[in-house]
PDB file of C-alpha atoms in Angstrom:
ATOM      1  CA  UNK A   1       0.000   0.000   0.000  1.00  0.00           C
ATOM      2  CA  UNK A   2       1.402   3.379  -0.988  1.00  0.00           C
ATOM      3  CA  UNK A   3       1.750   6.398   1.301  1.00  0.00           C
ATOM      4  CA  UNK A   4       0.880   9.783  -0.167  1.00  0.00           C
ATOM      5  CA  UNK A   5       3.624  12.308   0.599  1.00  0.00           C
ATOM      6  CA  UNK A   6       2.620  15.978   0.171  1.00  0.00           C
ATOM      7  CA  UNK A   7       5.006  17.228  -2.510  1.00  0.00           C
ATOM      8  CA  UNK A   8       5.435  19.340  -5.601  1.00  0.00           C
ATOM      9  CA  UNK A   9       3.979  19.162  -8.203  1.00  0.00           C
ATOM     10  CA  UNK A  10       1.464  16.784  -6.549  1.00  0.00           C
ATOM     11  CA  UNK A  11       1.566  14.069  -3.850  1.00  0.00           C
ATOM     12  CA  UNK A  12       4.341  11.491  -4.196  1.00  0.00           C
ATOM     13  CA  UNK A  13       3.132   7.847  -4.034  1.00  0.00           C
ATOM     14  CA  UNK A  14       5.734   6.247  -1.774  1.00  0.00           C
ATOM     15  CA  UNK A  15       5.714   2.449  -1.856  1.00  0.00           C
ATOM     16  CA  UNK A  16       7.264   1.320   1.462  1.00  0.00           C
ATOM     17  CA  UNK A  17       8.073  -2.189   0.262  1.00  0.00           C
ATOM     18  CA  UNK A  18       9.966  -0.947  -2.775  1.00  0.00           C
ATOM     19  CA  UNK A  19      11.629   2.313  -1.669  1.00  0.00           C
ATOM     20  CA  UNK A  20      15.278   3.127  -0.986  1.00  0.00           C
ATOM     21  CA  UNK A  21      17.078   6.280   0.098  1.00  0.00           C
ATOM     22  CA  UNK A  22      20.045   7.475  -1.975  1.00  0.00           C
ATOM     23  CA  UNK A  23      22.457   9.856  -0.225  1.00  0.00           C
ATOM     24  CA  UNK A  24      24.683  11.401  -2.870  1.00  0.00           C
ATOM     25  CA  UNK A  25      28.351  12.232  -2.214  1.00  0.00           C
ATOM     26  CA  UNK A  26      28.221  13.513   1.379  1.00  0.00           C
ATOM     27  CA  UNK A  27      31.969  13.073   1.522  1.00  0.00           C
ATOM     28  CA  UNK A  28      34.718  15.102   3.090  1.00  0.00           C
ATOM     29  CA  UNK A  29      36.181  16.152  -0.279  1.00  0.00           C
ATOM     30  CA  UNK A  30      33.058  18.215  -0.957  1.00  0.00           C
ATOM     31  CA  UNK A  31      32.006  19.275   2.541  1.00  0.00           C
ATOM     32  CA  UNK A  32      35.176  20.034   4.499  1.00  0.00           C
ATOM     33  CA  UNK A  33      37.929  22.610   4.194  1.00  0.00           C
ATOM     34  CA  UNK A  34      40.933  21.232   2.327  1.00  0.00           C
ATOM     35  CA  UNK A  35      38.843  19.087  -0.007  1.00  0.00           C
ATOM     36  CA  UNK A  36      38.080  19.310  -3.704  1.00  0.00           C
ATOM     37  CA  UNK A  37      35.124  21.671  -3.287  1.00  0.00           C
ATOM     38  CA  UNK A  38      37.258  24.026  -1.253  1.00  0.00           C
ATOM     39  CA  UNK A  39      40.021  23.869  -3.882  1.00  0.00           C
ATOM     40  CA  UNK A  40      37.531  25.279  -6.397  1.00  0.00           C
ATOM     41  CA  UNK A  41      37.015  28.313  -4.173  1.00  0.00           C
ATOM     42  CA  UNK A  42      33.570  27.305  -2.911  1.00  0.00           C
ATOM     43  CA  UNK A  43      31.942  28.038   0.443  1.00  0.00           C
ATOM     44  CA  UNK A  44      31.785  24.502   1.823  1.00  0.00           C
ATOM     45  CA  UNK A  45      29.804  25.691   4.852  1.00  0.00           C
ATOM     46  CA  UNK A  46      26.699  25.734   2.650  1.00  0.00           C
ATOM     47  CA  UNK A  47      26.980  21.972   2.180  1.00  0.00           C
ATOM     48  CA  UNK A  48      27.953  21.289   5.775  1.00  0.00           C
ATOM     49  CA  UNK A  49      24.726  22.970   6.913  1.00  0.00           C
ATOM     50  CA  UNK A  50      22.529  20.130   5.602  1.00  0.00           C
ATOM     51  CA  UNK A  51      24.263  17.410   7.616  1.00  0.00           C
ATOM     52  CA  UNK A  52      21.703  17.469  10.502  1.00  0.00           C
ATOM     53  CA  UNK A  53      18.697  17.206   8.162  1.00  0.00           C
ATOM     54  CA  UNK A  54      20.354  14.483   6.122  1.00  0.00           C
ATOM     55  CA  UNK A  55      21.181  12.590   9.320  1.00  0.00           C
ATOM     56  CA  UNK A  56      17.530  12.840  10.382  1.00  0.00           C
ATOM     57  CA  UNK A  57      16.416  11.536   6.971  1.00  0.00           C
ATOM     58  CA  UNK A  58      18.791   8.575   7.204  1.00  0.00           C
ATOM     59  CA  UNK A  59      17.560   7.878  10.747  1.00  0.00           C
ATOM     60  CA  UNK A  60      13.951   7.868   9.502  1.00  0.00           C
ATOM     61  CA  UNK A  61      14.772   5.230   6.871  1.00  0.00           C
ATOM     62  CA  UNK A  62      16.701   3.133   9.370  1.00  0.00           C
ATOM     63  CA  UNK A  63      13.767   3.189  11.816  1.00  0.00           C
ATOM     64  CA  UNK A  64      11.446   2.043   9.060  1.00  0.00           C
ATOM     65  CA  UNK A  65      13.857  -0.685   7.977  1.00  0.00           C
ATOM     66  CA  UNK A  66      14.047   0.746   4.454  1.00  0.00           C
ATOM     67  CA  UNK A  67      17.292   0.435   2.452  1.00  0.00           C
ATOM     68  CA  UNK A  68      19.872   3.241   2.506  1.00  0.00           C
ATOM     69  CA  UNK A  69      22.404   3.684  -0.289  1.00  0.00           C
ATOM     70  CA  UNK A  70      25.422   5.989  -0.085  1.00  0.00           C
ATOM     71  CA  UNK A  71      27.467   7.189  -3.053  1.00  0.00           C
ATOM     72  CA  UNK A  72      30.941   8.682  -3.300  1.00  0.00           C
ATOM     73  CA  UNK A  73      32.482  10.312  -6.327  1.00  0.00           C
ATOM     74  CA  UNK A  74      35.686   8.320  -6.412  1.00  0.00           C
ATOM     75  CA  UNK A  75      38.337   7.384  -8.957  1.00  0.00           C
ATOM     76  CA  UNK A  76      40.887   4.612  -9.082  1.00  0.00           C
ATOM     77  CA  UNK A  77      44.355   5.559  -7.802  1.00  0.00           C
ATOM     78  CA  UNK A  78      45.783   5.260 -11.332  1.00  0.00           C
ATOM     79  CA  UNK A  79      42.997   7.580 -12.618  1.00  0.00           C
ATOM     80  CA  UNK A  80      42.121   5.049 -15.321  1.00  0.00           C
ATOM     81  CA  UNK A  81      38.411   5.792 -14.828  1.00  0.00           C
ATOM     82  CA  UNK A  82      38.838   9.577 -14.803  1.00  0.00           C
ATOM     83  CA  UNK A  83      38.949  11.166 -18.267  1.00  0.00           C
ATOM     84  CA  UNK A  84      41.817  13.653 -18.746  1.00  0.00           C
ATOM     85  CA  UNK A  85      39.237  16.248 -19.746  1.00  0.00           C
ATOM     86  CA  UNK A  86      37.667  15.962 -16.284  1.00  0.00           C
ATOM     87  CA  UNK A  87      41.025  16.395 -14.587  1.00  0.00           C
ATOM     88  CA  UNK A  88      41.752  19.526 -16.647  1.00  0.00           C
ATOM     89  CA  UNK A  89      38.321  21.104 -16.135  1.00  0.00           C
ATOM     90  CA  UNK A  90      37.978  24.358 -14.235  1.00  0.00           C
ATOM     91  CA  UNK A  91      40.640  26.288 -12.392  1.00  0.00           C
ATOM     92  CA  UNK A  92      41.111  24.598  -9.013  1.00  0.00           C
ATOM     93  CA  UNK A  93      44.127  25.146  -6.805  1.00  0.00           C
ATOM     94  CA  UNK A  94      44.447  21.343  -6.831  1.00  0.00           C
ATOM     95  CA  UNK A  95      43.226  18.946  -9.507  1.00  0.00           C
ATOM     96  CA  UNK A  96      41.651  15.507  -9.132  1.00  0.00           C
ATOM     97  CA  UNK A  97      44.328  13.038  -8.026  1.00  0.00           C
ATOM     98  CA  UNK A  98      46.636  15.678  -6.563  1.00  0.00           C
ATOM     99  CA  UNK A  99      47.444  15.649  -2.861  1.00  0.00           C
ATOM    100  CA  UNK A 100      45.602  17.990  -0.549  1.00  0.00           C
ATOM    101  CA  UNK A 101      45.030  18.280   3.170  1.00  0.00           C
ATOM    102  CA  UNK A 102      43.048  15.007   3.261  1.00  0.00           C
ATOM    103  CA  UNK A 103      45.058  12.966   0.781  1.00  0.00           C
ATOM    104  CA  UNK A 104      44.618  12.679  -2.979  1.00  0.00           C
ATOM    105  CA  UNK A 105      41.467  14.455  -4.127  1.00  0.00           C
ATOM    106  CA  UNK A 106      38.499  12.288  -5.182  1.00  0.00           C
ATOM    107  CA  UNK A 107      40.567   9.088  -5.045  1.00  0.00           C
ATOM    108  CA  UNK A 108      38.991   5.948  -3.588  1.00  0.00           C
ATOM    109  CA  UNK A 109      40.348   5.022  -0.180  1.00  0.00           C
ATOM    110  CA  UNK A 110      41.784   8.442   0.635  1.00  0.00           C
ATOM    111  CA  UNK A 111      40.678  10.157   3.876  1.00  0.00           C
ATOM    112  CA  UNK A 112      38.946  12.976   2.023  1.00  0.00           C
ATOM    113  CA  UNK A 113      36.957  10.534  -0.080  1.00  0.00           C
ATOM    114  CA  UNK A 114      35.165   9.135   2.954  1.00  0.00           C
ATOM    115  CA  UNK A 115      31.615  10.046   3.935  1.00  0.00           C
ATOM    116  CA  UNK A 116      31.486  12.534   6.813  1.00  0.00           C
ATOM    117  CA  UNK A 117      31.376  10.898  10.231  1.00  0.00           C
ATOM    118  CA  UNK A 118      27.904  12.190  11.097  1.00  0.00           C
ATOM    119  CA  UNK A 119      26.447  10.348   8.089  1.00  0.00           C
ATOM    120  CA  UNK A 120      28.648   7.264   8.142  1.00  0.00           C
ATOM    121  CA  UNK A 121      27.063   4.179   6.553  1.00  0.00           C
ATOM    122  CA  UNK A 122      25.742   1.555   8.926  1.00  0.00           C
ATOM    123  CA  UNK A 123      26.696  -2.082   8.601  1.00  0.00           C
ATOM    124  CA  UNK A 124      24.893  -3.639   5.663  1.00  0.00           C
ATOM    125  CA  UNK A 125      24.104  -0.394   3.853  1.00  0.00           C
ATOM    126  CA  UNK A 126      25.202  -0.163   0.237  1.00  0.00           C
ATOM    127  CA  UNK A 127      28.115   2.164  -0.562  1.00  0.00           C
ATOM    128  CA  UNK A 128      29.009   2.724  -4.204  1.00  0.00           C
ATOM    129  CA  UNK A 129      32.011   4.515  -5.667  1.00  0.00           C
ATOM    130  CA  UNK A 130      30.950   6.273  -8.851  1.00  0.00           C
ATOM    131  CA  UNK A 131      33.514   7.662 -11.302  1.00  0.00           C
ATOM    132  CA  UNK A 132      30.976  10.002 -12.886  1.00  0.00           C
ATOM    133  CA  UNK A 133      28.425  12.506 -11.734  1.00  0.00           C
ATOM    134  CA  UNK A 134      25.527  10.073 -12.047  1.00  0.00           C
ATOM    135  CA  UNK A 135      25.088   7.046  -9.786  1.00  0.00           C
ATOM    136  CA  UNK A 136      24.431   4.516 -12.560  1.00  0.00           C
ATOM    137  CA  UNK A 137      27.428   4.747 -14.877  1.00  0.00           C
ATOM    138  CA  UNK A 138      29.985   1.997 -14.232  1.00  0.00           C
ATOM    139  CA  UNK A 139      28.578   1.099 -10.794  1.00  0.00           C
ATOM    140  CA  UNK A 140      26.169  -1.807 -11.321  1.00  0.00           C
ATOM    141  CA  UNK A 141      23.664  -0.193  -8.946  1.00  0.00           C
ATOM    142  CA  UNK A 142      20.734  -0.539 -11.360  1.00  0.00           C
ATOM    143  CA  UNK A 143      21.064  -4.311 -11.343  1.00  0.00           C
ATOM    144  CA  UNK A 144      21.343  -4.364  -7.549  1.00  0.00           C
ATOM    145  CA  UNK A 145      18.237  -2.209  -7.173  1.00  0.00           C
ATOM    146  CA  UNK A 146      16.336  -4.450  -9.574  1.00  0.00           C
ATOM    147  CA  UNK A 147      17.349  -7.513  -7.564  1.00  0.00           C
ATOM    148  CA  UNK A 148      16.060  -5.782  -4.411  1.00  0.00           C
ATOM    149  CA  UNK A 149      12.745  -4.963  -6.064  1.00  0.00           C
ATOM    150  CA  UNK A 150      13.266  -1.213  -5.682  1.00  0.00           C
ATOM    151  CA  UNK A 151      11.009   1.009  -7.803  1.00  0.00           C
ATOM    152  CA  UNK A 152      11.018   4.247  -5.751  1.00  0.00           C
ATOM    153  CA  UNK A 153      14.076   6.321  -4.841  1.00  0.00           C
ATOM    154  CA  UNK A 154      14.269   9.170  -2.334  1.00  0.00           C
ATOM    155  CA  UNK A 155      17.247  11.469  -2.907  1.00  0.00           C
ATOM    156  CA  UNK A 156      19.446  13.656  -0.707  1.00  0.00           C
ATOM    157  CA  UNK A 157      23.019  14.934  -0.931  1.00  0.00           C
ATOM    158  CA  UNK A 158      25.257  17.235  -2.926  1.00  0.00           C
ATOM    159  CA  UNK A 159      25.432  19.072  -5.084  1.00  0.00           C
ATOM    160  CA  UNK A 160      21.826  19.613  -6.118  1.00  0.00           C
ATOM    161  CA  UNK A 161      22.482  20.692  -9.687  1.00  0.00           C
ATOM    162  CA  UNK A 162      25.323  18.291 -10.470  1.00  0.00           C
ATOM    163  CA  UNK A 163      25.500  14.795  -8.972  1.00  0.00           C
ATOM    164  CA  UNK A 164      22.044  14.794  -7.384  1.00  0.00           C
ATOM    165  CA  UNK A 165      20.209  16.026 -10.458  1.00  0.00           C
ATOM    166  CA  UNK A 166      22.256  13.810 -12.782  1.00  0.00           C
ATOM    167  CA  UNK A 167      21.455  10.754 -10.678  1.00  0.00           C
ATOM    168  CA  UNK A 168      17.766  11.632 -10.525  1.00  0.00           C
ATOM    169  CA  UNK A 169      17.572  12.081 -14.291  1.00  0.00           C
ATOM    170  CA  UNK A 170      19.373   8.775 -14.834  1.00  0.00           C
ATOM    171  CA  UNK A 171      16.976   7.096 -12.409  1.00  0.00           C
ATOM    172  CA  UNK A 172      13.972   8.651 -14.125  1.00  0.00           C
ATOM    173  CA  UNK A 173      15.152   7.289 -17.473  1.00  0.00           C
ATOM    174  CA  UNK A 174      15.305   3.820 -15.914  1.00  0.00           C
ATOM    175  CA  UNK A 175      11.733   4.006 -14.630  1.00  0.00           C
ATOM    176  CA  UNK A 176      12.269   4.827 -10.957  1.00  0.00           C
ATOM    177  CA  UNK A 177       9.819   7.152  -9.198  1.00  0.00           C
ATOM    178  CA  UNK A 178      12.059   9.817  -7.660  1.00  0.00           C
ATOM    179  CA  UNK A 179      11.549  12.167  -4.713  1.00  0.00           C
ATOM    180  CA  UNK A 180      14.050  14.870  -3.707  1.00  0.00           C
ATOM    181  CA  UNK A 181      14.132  16.008  -0.070  1.00  0.00           C
ATOM    182  CA  UNK A 182      14.784  19.688  -0.652  1.00  0.00           C
ATOM    183  CA  UNK A 183      16.244  20.559   2.767  1.00  0.00           C
ATOM    184  CA  UNK A 184      18.595  17.542   2.613  1.00  0.00           C
ATOM    185  CA  UNK A 185      20.322  18.727  -0.556  1.00  0.00           C
ATOM    186  CA  UNK A 186      22.472  21.766  -1.243  1.00  0.00           C
ATOM    187  CA  UNK A 187      24.636  23.578  -3.763  1.00  0.00           C
ATOM    188  CA  UNK A 188      27.597  25.911  -3.419  1.00  0.00           C
ATOM    189  CA  UNK A 189      25.335  28.392  -5.225  1.00  0.00           C
ATOM    190  CA  UNK A 190      21.868  29.168  -3.827  1.00  0.00           C
ATOM    191  CA  UNK A 191      20.477  30.112  -7.221  1.00  0.00           C
ATOM    192  CA  UNK A 192      21.586  26.790  -8.747  1.00  0.00           C
ATOM    193  CA  UNK A 193      19.717  24.800  -6.089  1.00  0.00           C
ATOM    194  CA  UNK A 194      16.611  26.941  -6.527  1.00  0.00           C
ATOM    195  CA  UNK A 195      16.615  26.485 -10.292  1.00  0.00           C
ATOM    196  CA  UNK A 196      17.241  22.730 -10.075  1.00  0.00           C
ATOM    197  CA  UNK A 197      14.396  22.158  -7.625  1.00  0.00           C
ATOM    198  CA  UNK A 198      12.059  24.003  -9.993  1.00  0.00           C
ATOM    199  CA  UNK A 199      13.308  22.019 -13.002  1.00  0.00           C
ATOM    200  CA  UNK A 200      12.833  18.641 -11.303  1.00  0.00           C
ATOM    201  CA  UNK A 201       9.167  19.269 -10.497  1.00  0.00           C
ATOM    202  CA  UNK A 202       8.353  21.239 -13.668  1.00  0.00           C
ATOM    203  CA  UNK A 203       5.804  20.090 -16.246  1.00  0.00           C
ATOM    204  CA  UNK A 204       4.056  17.638 -13.989  1.00  0.00           C
ATOM    205  CA  UNK A 205       7.199  16.225 -12.398  1.00  0.00           C
ATOM    206  CA  UNK A 206       9.280  15.709 -15.508  1.00  0.00           C
ATOM    207  CA  UNK A 207      12.147  14.363 -13.404  1.00  0.00           C
ATOM    208  CA  UNK A 208      10.402  13.720 -10.097  1.00  0.00           C
ATOM    209  CA  UNK A 209       8.869  15.197  -6.965  1.00  0.00           C
ATOM    210  CA  UNK A 210      10.204  17.597  -4.325  1.00  0.00           C
ATOM    211  CA  UNK A 211       9.272  17.919  -0.650  1.00  0.00           C
ATOM    212  CA  UNK A 212      10.805  18.917   2.713  1.00  0.00           C
ATOM    213  CA  UNK A 213      11.732  16.286   5.278  1.00  0.00           C
ATOM    214  CA  UNK A 214       8.924  17.447   7.592  1.00  0.00           C
ATOM    215  CA  UNK A 215       6.284  16.278   5.121  1.00  0.00           C
ATOM    216  CA  UNK A 216       7.895  12.854   4.754  1.00  0.00           C
ATOM    217  CA  UNK A 217       8.157  12.590   8.534  1.00  0.00           C
ATOM    218  CA  UNK A 218       4.489  13.363   9.062  1.00  0.00           C
ATOM    219  CA  UNK A 219       3.280  11.109   6.271  1.00  0.00           C
ATOM    220  CA  UNK A 220       5.103   7.998   7.423  1.00  0.00           C
ATOM    221  CA  UNK A 221       4.355   8.675  11.103  1.00  0.00           C
ATOM    222  CA  UNK A 222       7.993   8.778  12.139  1.00  0.00           C
ATOM    223  CA  UNK A 223       8.701  10.134  15.649  1.00  0.00           C
ATOM    224  CA  UNK A 224      10.290  13.540  16.103  1.00  0.00           C
TER     225      UNK A 224
END
C-alpha cells in the first residue's frame, strides 16, 4: 500500500516495500575545508549545513527498515576511470588526483573521499564509488536495485544541480519514481539549487517530486 507524501507538483506515491534512500556524495572532499570543493574556491559551509537534516532523513529510513544507499564520487588511484578532460576542467588550486590536506582528491580510499562521520554508513548499507556525476554509470547499482525490487528512490546529498540532479535524471530514465528532499540537498550556489528544484518538479514532475523532510516525517508517522 502506498503512502501519499505531500510534494510538488502533486503528492508522491511512496511504496514502502519498494523504496530506498540514496544519499549522494556527502563526503569530506566536498564538505570540508581542504577538499576538492574548497580547492575550487567554494563556500563549503553551505553543504555542511545540511548534515543534521540528512542525518535525520537517514535515521527515519533506518527506523522504518528501508534500504539506505550511499554514493561517493571516487576514482581509481591510477585515474584510469577519470577522463583527462575531467582532470583539466575548471581552475582549481588542486586537480583531481593531486594531494591535498586530506590525501589525494576524489581518489577511492583516501581520507577525504570518505563520507562525513555524522552520516557514516551503517553495517549492511550499500556504498558505491561512482567515477561520474551520475550514480548509474559503471557502478552496477541498477542491477542491484532491480534484484532488491526497488522502484522508488528518495534522494538527498550534494550538489543539487550536479550529482544529485544527474542521478535523478538517470533514475527517471530507468523508470524509478524519484523524490528529492529539498532541505537535505544543497549547492555551493543558492540560485543553482533553486533552479534545479524548480526544473525537477516542472511540467508535472518531468524528473520527479520535491518535498521537505517534515512532510515525509508526518506522512510515514515517524517520531520527532
